[in-house]
Short mmCIF file of C-alpha atoms and ligand atoms in Angstrom, two decimals:
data_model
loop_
_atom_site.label_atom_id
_atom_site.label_comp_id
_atom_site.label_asym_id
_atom_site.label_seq_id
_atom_site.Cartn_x
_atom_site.Cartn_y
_atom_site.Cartn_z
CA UNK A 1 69.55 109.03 90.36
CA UNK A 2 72.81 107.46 91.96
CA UNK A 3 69.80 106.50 95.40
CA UNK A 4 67.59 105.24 92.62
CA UNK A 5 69.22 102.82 91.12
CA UNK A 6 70.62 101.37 94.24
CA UNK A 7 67.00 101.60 95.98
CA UNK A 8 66.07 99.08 93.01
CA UNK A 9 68.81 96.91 93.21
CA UNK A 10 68.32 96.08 97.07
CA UNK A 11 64.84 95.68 96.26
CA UNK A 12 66.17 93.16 93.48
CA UNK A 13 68.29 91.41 95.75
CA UNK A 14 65.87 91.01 98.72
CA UNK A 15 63.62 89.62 96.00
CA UNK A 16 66.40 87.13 95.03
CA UNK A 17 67.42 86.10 98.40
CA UNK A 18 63.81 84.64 98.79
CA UNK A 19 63.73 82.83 96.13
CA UNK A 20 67.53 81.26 97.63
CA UNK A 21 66.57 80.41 101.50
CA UNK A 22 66.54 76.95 99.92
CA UNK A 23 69.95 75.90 100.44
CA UNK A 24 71.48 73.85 97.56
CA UNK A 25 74.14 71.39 98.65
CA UNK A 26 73.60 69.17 95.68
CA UNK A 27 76.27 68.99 92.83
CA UNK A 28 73.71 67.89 90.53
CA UNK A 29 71.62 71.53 90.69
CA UNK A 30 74.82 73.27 89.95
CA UNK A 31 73.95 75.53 86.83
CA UNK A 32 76.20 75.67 83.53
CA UNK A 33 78.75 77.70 84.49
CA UNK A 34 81.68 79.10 82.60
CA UNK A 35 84.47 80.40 84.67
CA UNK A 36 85.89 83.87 83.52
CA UNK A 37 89.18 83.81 81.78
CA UNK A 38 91.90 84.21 84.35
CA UNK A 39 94.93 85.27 81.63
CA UNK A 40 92.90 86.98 78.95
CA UNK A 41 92.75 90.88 80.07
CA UNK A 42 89.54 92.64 79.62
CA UNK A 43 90.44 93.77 75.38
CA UNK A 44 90.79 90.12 74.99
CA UNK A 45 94.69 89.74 74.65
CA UNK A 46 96.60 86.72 76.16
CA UNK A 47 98.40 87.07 79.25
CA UNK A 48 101.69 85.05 78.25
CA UNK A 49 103.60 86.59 80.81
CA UNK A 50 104.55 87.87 83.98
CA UNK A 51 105.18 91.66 82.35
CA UNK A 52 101.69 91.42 81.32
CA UNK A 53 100.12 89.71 83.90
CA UNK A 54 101.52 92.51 86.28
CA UNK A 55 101.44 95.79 83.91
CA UNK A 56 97.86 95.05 82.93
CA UNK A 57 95.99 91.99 83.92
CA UNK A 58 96.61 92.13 87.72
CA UNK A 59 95.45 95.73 88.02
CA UNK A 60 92.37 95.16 85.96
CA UNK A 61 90.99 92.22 88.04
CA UNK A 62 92.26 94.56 91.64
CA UNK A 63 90.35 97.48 90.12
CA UNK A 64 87.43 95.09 89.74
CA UNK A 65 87.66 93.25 92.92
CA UNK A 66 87.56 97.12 94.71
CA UNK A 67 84.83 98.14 93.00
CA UNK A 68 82.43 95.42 92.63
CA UNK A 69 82.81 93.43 95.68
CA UNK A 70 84.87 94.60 98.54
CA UNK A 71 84.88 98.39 97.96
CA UNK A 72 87.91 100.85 97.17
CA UNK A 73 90.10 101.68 100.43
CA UNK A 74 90.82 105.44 101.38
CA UNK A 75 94.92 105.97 101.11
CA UNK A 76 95.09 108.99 103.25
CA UNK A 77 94.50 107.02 106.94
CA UNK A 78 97.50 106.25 108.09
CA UNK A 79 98.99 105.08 111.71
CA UNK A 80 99.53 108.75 114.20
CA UNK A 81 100.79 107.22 117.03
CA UNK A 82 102.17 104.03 118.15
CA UNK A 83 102.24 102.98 121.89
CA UNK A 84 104.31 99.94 123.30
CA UNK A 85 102.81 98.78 126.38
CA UNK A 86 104.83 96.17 126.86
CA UNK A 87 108.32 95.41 125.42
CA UNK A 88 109.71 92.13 126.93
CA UNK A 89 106.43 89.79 128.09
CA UNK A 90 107.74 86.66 129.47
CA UNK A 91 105.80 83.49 128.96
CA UNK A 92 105.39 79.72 128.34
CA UNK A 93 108.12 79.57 131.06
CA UNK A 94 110.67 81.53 128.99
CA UNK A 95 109.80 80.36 125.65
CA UNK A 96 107.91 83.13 123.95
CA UNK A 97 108.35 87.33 124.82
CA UNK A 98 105.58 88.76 124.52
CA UNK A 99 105.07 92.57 123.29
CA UNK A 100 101.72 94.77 123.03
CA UNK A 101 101.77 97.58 120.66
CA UNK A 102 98.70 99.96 120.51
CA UNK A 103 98.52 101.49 116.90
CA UNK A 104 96.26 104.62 116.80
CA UNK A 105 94.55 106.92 114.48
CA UNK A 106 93.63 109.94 115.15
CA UNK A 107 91.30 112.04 112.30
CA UNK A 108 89.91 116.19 113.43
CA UNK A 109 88.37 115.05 116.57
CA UNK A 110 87.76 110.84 116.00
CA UNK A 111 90.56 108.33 117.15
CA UNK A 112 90.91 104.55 117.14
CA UNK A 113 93.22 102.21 118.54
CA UNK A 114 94.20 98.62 117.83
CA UNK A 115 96.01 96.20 119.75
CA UNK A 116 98.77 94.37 118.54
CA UNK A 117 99.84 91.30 120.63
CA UNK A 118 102.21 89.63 119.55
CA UNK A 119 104.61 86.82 121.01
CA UNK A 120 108.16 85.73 119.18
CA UNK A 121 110.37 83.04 120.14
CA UNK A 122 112.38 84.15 123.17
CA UNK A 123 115.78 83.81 121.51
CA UNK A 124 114.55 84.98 117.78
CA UNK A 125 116.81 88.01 116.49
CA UNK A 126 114.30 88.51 113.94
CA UNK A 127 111.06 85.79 113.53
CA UNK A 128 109.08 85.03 110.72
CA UNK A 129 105.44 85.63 111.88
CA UNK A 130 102.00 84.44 111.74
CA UNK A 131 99.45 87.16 111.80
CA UNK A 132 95.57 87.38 111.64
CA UNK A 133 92.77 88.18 113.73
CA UNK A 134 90.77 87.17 116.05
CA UNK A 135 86.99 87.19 116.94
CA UNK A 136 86.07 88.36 120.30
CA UNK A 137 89.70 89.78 121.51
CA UNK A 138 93.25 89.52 122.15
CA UNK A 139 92.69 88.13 125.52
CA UNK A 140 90.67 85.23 124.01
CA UNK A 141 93.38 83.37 122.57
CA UNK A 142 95.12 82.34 125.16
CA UNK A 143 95.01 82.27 128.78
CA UNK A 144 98.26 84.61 129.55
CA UNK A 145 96.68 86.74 132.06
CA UNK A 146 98.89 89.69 130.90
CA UNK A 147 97.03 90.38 127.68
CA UNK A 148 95.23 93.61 127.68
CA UNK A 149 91.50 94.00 127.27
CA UNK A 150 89.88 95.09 124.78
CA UNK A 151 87.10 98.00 125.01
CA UNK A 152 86.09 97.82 121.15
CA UNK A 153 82.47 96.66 121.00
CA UNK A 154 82.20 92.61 120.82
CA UNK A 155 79.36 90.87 119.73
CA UNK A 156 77.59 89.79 123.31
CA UNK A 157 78.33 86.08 124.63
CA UNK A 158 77.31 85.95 128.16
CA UNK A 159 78.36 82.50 128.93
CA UNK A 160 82.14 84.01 128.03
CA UNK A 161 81.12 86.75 130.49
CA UNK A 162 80.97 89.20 127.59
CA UNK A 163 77.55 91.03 127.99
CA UNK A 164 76.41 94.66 127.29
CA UNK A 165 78.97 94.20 124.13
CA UNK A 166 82.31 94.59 126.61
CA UNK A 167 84.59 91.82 127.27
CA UNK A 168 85.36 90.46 130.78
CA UNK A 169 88.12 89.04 132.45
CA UNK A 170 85.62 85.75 132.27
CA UNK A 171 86.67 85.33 128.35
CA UNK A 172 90.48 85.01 129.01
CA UNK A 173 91.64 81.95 126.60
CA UNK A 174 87.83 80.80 125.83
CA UNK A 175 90.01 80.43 121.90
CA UNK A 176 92.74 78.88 122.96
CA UNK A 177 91.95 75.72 120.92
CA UNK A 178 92.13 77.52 117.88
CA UNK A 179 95.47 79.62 118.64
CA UNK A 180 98.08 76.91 118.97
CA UNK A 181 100.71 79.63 120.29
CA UNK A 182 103.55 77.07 121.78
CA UNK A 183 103.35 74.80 118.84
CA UNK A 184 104.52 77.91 116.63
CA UNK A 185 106.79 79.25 119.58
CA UNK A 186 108.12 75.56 119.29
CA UNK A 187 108.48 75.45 115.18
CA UNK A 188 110.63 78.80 114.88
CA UNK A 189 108.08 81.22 113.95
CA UNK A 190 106.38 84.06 116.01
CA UNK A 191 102.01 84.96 116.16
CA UNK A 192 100.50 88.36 116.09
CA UNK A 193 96.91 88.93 116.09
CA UNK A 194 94.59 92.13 116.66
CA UNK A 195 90.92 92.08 117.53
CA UNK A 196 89.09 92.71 114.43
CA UNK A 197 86.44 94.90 116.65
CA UNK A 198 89.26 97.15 117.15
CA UNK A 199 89.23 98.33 113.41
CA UNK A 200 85.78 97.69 112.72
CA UNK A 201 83.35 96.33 114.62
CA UNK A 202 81.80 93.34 112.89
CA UNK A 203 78.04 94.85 112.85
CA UNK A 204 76.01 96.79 110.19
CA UNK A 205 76.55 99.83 111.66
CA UNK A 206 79.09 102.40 109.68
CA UNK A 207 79.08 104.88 112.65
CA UNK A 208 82.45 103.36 114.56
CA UNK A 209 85.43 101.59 113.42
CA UNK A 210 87.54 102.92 110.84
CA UNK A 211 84.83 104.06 108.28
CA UNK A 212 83.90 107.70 109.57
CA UNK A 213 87.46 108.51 109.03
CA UNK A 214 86.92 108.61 105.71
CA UNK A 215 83.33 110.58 105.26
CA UNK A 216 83.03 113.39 103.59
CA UNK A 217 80.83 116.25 105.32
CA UNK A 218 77.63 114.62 105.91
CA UNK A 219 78.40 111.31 104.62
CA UNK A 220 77.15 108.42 107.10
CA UNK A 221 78.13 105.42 104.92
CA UNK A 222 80.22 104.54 102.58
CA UNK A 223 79.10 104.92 99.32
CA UNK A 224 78.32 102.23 96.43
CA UNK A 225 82.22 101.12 95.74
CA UNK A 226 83.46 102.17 98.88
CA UNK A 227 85.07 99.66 101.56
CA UNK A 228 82.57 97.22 103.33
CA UNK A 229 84.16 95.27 106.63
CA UNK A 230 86.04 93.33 104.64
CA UNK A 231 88.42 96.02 103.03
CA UNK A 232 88.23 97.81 106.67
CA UNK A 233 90.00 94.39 107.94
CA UNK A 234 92.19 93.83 104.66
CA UNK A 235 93.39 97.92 105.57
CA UNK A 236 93.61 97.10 109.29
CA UNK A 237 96.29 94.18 108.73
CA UNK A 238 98.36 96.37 106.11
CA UNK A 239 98.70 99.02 108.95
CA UNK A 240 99.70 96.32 111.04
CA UNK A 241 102.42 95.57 108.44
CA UNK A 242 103.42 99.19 108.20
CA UNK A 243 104.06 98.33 112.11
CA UNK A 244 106.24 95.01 111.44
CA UNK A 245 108.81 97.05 109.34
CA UNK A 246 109.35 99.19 111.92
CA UNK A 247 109.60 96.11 114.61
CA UNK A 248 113.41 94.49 115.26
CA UNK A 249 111.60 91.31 116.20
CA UNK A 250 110.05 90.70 113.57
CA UNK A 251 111.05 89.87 109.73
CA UNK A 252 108.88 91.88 108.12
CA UNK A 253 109.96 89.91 104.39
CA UNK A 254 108.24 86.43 106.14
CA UNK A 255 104.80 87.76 107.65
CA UNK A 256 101.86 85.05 106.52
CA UNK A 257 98.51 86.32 106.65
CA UNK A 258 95.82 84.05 107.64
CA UNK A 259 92.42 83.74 109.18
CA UNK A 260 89.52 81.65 109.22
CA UNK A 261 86.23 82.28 107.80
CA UNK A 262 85.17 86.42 107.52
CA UNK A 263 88.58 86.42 108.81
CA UNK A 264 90.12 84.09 106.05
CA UNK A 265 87.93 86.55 103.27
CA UNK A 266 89.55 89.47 104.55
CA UNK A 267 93.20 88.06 104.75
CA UNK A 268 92.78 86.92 101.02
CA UNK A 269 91.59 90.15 99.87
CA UNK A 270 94.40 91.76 102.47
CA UNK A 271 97.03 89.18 100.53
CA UNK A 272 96.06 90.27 97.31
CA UNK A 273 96.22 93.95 98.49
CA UNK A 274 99.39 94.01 100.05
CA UNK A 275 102.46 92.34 98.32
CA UNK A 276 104.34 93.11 101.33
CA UNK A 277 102.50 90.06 102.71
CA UNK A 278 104.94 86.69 102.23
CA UNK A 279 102.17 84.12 102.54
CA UNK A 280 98.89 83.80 102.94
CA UNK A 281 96.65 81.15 104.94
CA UNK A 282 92.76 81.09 103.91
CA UNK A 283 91.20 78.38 106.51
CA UNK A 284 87.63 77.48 105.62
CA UNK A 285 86.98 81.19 104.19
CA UNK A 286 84.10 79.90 101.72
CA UNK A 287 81.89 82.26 99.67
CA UNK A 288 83.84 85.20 99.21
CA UNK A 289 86.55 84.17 100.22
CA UNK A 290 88.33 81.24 98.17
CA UNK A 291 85.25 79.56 97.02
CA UNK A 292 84.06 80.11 93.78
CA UNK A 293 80.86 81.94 93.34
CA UNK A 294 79.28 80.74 90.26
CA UNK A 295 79.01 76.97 91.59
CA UNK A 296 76.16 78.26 93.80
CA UNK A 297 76.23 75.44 96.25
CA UNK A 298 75.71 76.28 99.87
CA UNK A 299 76.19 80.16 100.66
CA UNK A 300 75.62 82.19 98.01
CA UNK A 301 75.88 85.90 96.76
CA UNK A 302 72.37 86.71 97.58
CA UNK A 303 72.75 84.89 101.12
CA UNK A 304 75.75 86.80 102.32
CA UNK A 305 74.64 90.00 101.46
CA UNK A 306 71.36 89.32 102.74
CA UNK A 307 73.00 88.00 106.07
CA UNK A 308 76.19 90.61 106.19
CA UNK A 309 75.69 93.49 103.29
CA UNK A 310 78.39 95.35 105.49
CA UNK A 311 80.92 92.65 104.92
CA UNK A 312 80.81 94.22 101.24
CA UNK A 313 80.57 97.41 98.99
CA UNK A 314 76.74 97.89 97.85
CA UNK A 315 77.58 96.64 94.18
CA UNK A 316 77.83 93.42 94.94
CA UNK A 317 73.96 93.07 95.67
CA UNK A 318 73.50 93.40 91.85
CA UNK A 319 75.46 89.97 91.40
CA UNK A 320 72.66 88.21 93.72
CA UNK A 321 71.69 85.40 92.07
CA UNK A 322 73.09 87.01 88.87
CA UNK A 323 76.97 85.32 89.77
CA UNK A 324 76.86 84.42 85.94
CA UNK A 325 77.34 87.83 85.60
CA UNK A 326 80.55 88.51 87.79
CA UNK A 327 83.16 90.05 86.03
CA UNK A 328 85.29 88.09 87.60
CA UNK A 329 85.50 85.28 90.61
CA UNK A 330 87.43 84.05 93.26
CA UNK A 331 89.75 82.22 91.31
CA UNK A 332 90.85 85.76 90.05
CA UNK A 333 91.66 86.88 93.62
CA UNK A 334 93.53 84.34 94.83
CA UNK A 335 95.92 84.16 91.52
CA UNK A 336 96.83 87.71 92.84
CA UNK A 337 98.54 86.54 95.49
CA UNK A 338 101.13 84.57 93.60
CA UNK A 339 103.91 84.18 92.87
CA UNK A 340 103.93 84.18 97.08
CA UNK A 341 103.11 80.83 98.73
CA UNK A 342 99.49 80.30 99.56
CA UNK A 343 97.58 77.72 101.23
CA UNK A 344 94.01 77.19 101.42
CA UNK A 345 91.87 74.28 103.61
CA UNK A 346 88.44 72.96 103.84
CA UNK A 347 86.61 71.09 105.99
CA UNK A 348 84.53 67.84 105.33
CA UNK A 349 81.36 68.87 107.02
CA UNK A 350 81.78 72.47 105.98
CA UNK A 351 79.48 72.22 102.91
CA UNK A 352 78.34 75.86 104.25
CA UNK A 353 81.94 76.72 102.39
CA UNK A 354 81.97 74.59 99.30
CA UNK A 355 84.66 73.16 99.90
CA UNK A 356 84.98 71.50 96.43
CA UNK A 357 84.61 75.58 95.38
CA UNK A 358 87.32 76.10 97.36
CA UNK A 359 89.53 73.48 95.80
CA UNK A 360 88.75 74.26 92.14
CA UNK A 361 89.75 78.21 92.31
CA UNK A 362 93.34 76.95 94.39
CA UNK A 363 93.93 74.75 91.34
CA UNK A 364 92.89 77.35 88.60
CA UNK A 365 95.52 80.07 91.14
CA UNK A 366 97.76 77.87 90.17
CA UNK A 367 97.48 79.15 86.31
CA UNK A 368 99.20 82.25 87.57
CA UNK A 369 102.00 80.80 89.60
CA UNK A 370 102.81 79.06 86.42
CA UNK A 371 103.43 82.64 84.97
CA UNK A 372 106.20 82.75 87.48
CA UNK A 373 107.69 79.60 86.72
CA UNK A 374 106.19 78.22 90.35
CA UNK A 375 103.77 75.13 90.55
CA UNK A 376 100.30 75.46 91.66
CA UNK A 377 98.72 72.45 93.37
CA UNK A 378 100.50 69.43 92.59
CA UNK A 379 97.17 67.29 91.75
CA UNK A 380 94.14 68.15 89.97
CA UNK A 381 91.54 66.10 91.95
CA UNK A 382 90.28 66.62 95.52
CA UNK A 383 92.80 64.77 97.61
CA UNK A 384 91.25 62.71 100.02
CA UNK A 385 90.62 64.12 103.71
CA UNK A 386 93.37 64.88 105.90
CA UNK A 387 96.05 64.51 103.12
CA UNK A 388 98.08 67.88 102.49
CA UNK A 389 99.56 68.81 99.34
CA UNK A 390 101.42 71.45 97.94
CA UNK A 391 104.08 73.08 95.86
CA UNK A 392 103.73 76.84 95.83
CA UNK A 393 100.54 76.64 96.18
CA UNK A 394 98.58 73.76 99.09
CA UNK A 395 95.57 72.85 100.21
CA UNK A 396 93.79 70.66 102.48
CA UNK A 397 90.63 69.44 103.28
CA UNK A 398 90.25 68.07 107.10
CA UNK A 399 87.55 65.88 108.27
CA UNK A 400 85.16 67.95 110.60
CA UNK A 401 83.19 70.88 110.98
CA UNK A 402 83.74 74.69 109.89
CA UNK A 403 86.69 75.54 112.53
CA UNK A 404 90.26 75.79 112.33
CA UNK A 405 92.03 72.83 114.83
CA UNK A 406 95.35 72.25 115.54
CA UNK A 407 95.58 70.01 112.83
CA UNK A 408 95.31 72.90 110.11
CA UNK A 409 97.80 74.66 112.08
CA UNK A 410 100.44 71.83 111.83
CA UNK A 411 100.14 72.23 108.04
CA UNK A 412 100.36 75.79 108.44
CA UNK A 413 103.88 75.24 109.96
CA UNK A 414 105.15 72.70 107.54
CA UNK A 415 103.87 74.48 104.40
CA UNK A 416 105.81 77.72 106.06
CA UNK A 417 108.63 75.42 106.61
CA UNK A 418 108.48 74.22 103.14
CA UNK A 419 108.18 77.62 101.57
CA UNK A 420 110.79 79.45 103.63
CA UNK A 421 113.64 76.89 104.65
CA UNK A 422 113.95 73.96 101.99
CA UNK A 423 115.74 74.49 98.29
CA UNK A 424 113.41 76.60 96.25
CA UNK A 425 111.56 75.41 93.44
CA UNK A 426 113.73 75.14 89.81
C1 GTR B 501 78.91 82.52 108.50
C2 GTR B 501 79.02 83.15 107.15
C3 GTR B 501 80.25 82.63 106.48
C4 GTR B 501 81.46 82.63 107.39
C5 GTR B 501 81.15 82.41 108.84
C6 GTR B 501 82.15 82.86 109.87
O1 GTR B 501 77.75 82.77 109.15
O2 GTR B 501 77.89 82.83 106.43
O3 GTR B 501 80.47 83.33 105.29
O4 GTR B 501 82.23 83.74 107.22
O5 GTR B 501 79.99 83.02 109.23
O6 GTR B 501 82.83 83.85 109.71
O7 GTR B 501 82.19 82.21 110.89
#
């Protein structure tokens, strides 16, 4: 029955995703669409409060985010062993250490391992860090010949020298655009990041990464609620927390999540998870991620499970080109994260992202922040490009294509230095 009524509903969606391979990127073909009631729990009673809001409303929309769209997470998998290969890195001429942890896991015969890299500010007792992932491996993001290699599977780019789906030492620093390390050496704060390959391998394919460790006999999938990619990476970065606490370099009470694009979805969903996380940082994470479904303007439901179904749990195909019928939507998820400082960008020629979708669930996060006696965004129009703004909450939208430059990383900083080291908010 259960194989039934999910044969019909990916027969459904592939049905619906042809009728979508049009595009939309007009405003004026955006449907009617009511967003669903952040503060009003699912018997209909106001959320007035933060009691509420945390006793009842919060775990209703968590429970639904698990089960509709990013799948439930096993508890029992939990770190075994933890190697430090290297305790005292030296580099930027002094300025940063630089330590590599391996995490592992080990279940009856299967074990993983992640990489941890992470550099601090040399003379930090205890740093406030950055931490997120990264796309093809740790050795990508900078050229610091020291970092280890990966030997996770990475999606083949020969003209990085990564072929037959193994990195090279040809892909040292090919991201080192996007990882401003100094600049955050230089403002105070420290960087971790872990190759997302390492805890699941971003391909439809549930035979490696973390998701065999939780199969029952004869399972070879996860089943219709059970965590897609996403979660895996959301899990991955909580295990890396469980790390931080133990870590005398680190303060493990100012760790901001970020990442950009599938990486910005999963440290949203990871924020929302995890209160342990101080901050979170969504950079250009679009459909899924912070931009609101039901505007249906560029990527859609039907598109990104057509395109990635293992980014999600198998319910979510039944919301392809149904979002009208979404319990909930992204708005929801990112008023989880508060009352903790968040921050959330777009790009200008990102229309791929919606990037007025991403602005309008920030500013309805903000409803929840409220709750907490904390300000959301501090306007209620777009800002113009390249103009910050914040309060708890802040968002930008920067002129130029889906990425994320050093220019969103300056913001980064200053939000963090907003948030952690000026008077807090009355
Ligand atoms: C795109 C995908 C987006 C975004 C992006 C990325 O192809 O449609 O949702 O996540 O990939 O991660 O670069």
């Amino acid at each position: 029955m259960r194989y039934l009524v999910f044969s019909l509903s990916f027969i459904i969606s592939f049905n619906l995703f042809a009728q979508q391979t049009d595009v939309n990127y007009d405003e004026n073909e955006i449907p009617d669409y009511k967003l669903p009631k952040l503060l009003i729990t699912e018997s209909g009673r106001k959320v007035k409060n933060v009691k509420r809001w945390e006793k009842k409303r919060r775990p209703e929309l968590l429970e639904i985010f698990k089960h509709e769209i990013y799948g439930n997470i096993p508890e029992e998998i939990d770190i075994s062993d933890v190697i430090v290969h290297e305790e005292n890195g030296v580099f930027f001429d002094g300025l940063a250490k630089r330590k590599q942890v391996e995490i592992i896991f080990k279940k009856d015969d299967r074990e993983l391992s992640a990489d941890i890299l992470i550099y601090t500010p040399k003379d930090s007792v205890k740093a406030p860090v950055f931490v997120g992932y990264n796309f093809s491996g740790n050795h990508t993001i900078s050229y610091d010949p020291n970092i280890r290699l990966t030997e996770s599977w990475v999606p083949d780019n020969p003209s990085w020298g990564i072929v037959h789906n193994q990195v090279t030492e040809q892909s040292r620093g090919v991201a080192t655009d996007k990882w401003p390390v100094k600049k955050m050496i230089e403002a105070g704060y420290g960087v971790a990041t872990v190759y997302c390959g390492d805890i699941d391998p971003d391909r439809d394919n549930f035979q490696d990464g973390i998701h065999p460790f939780s199969y029952q006999l004869g399972q070879f999938r996860p089943g219709y609620d059970e965590w897609g990619s996403i979660s895996a990476w959301a899990w991955g970065l909580s295990k890396v927390m469980d790390y931080f606490t133990t870590d005398q370099d680190i303060d493990s009470t100012k760790v901001m999540v970020f990442g950009f694009s599938r990486m910005g979805k999963a440290a949203v969903w990871a924020a929302a998870l995890d209160q342990r996380f101080a901050m979170c940082i969504s950079n250009n994470s679009g459909c899924m991620g912070a931009a609101l479904s039901r505007r249906r303007i560029g990527e859609t439901i039907g598109i990104i499970t057509y395109h990635f179904p293992h980014w999600f749990c198998e319910n979510l195909n039944k919301y392809s080109g149904h979002e009208d019928k979404l319990p909930i939507d992204q708005h929801m998820l990112l008023g989880m994260i508060a009352p903790r400082p968040l921050y959330v960008t777009s790009a200008t020629a990102d229309l791929w992202s919606d990037p007025k979708g991403e602005f309008l669930s920030t500013l309805e996060a903000g409803k929840v922040y409220e709750l907490y006696g904390k300000k959301g965004l501090p306007v209620t129009e777009m800002p113009a490009p390249n103009t910050p703004v914040s309060e708890t909450v802040g968002y930008h939208i920067r002129t130029g294509k889906h990425d994320i430059t050093p220019y969103d990383w300056e913001q980064f900083i200053n939000f963090a230095n907003k948030q952690f080291y000026s008077q807090p908010e009355e």
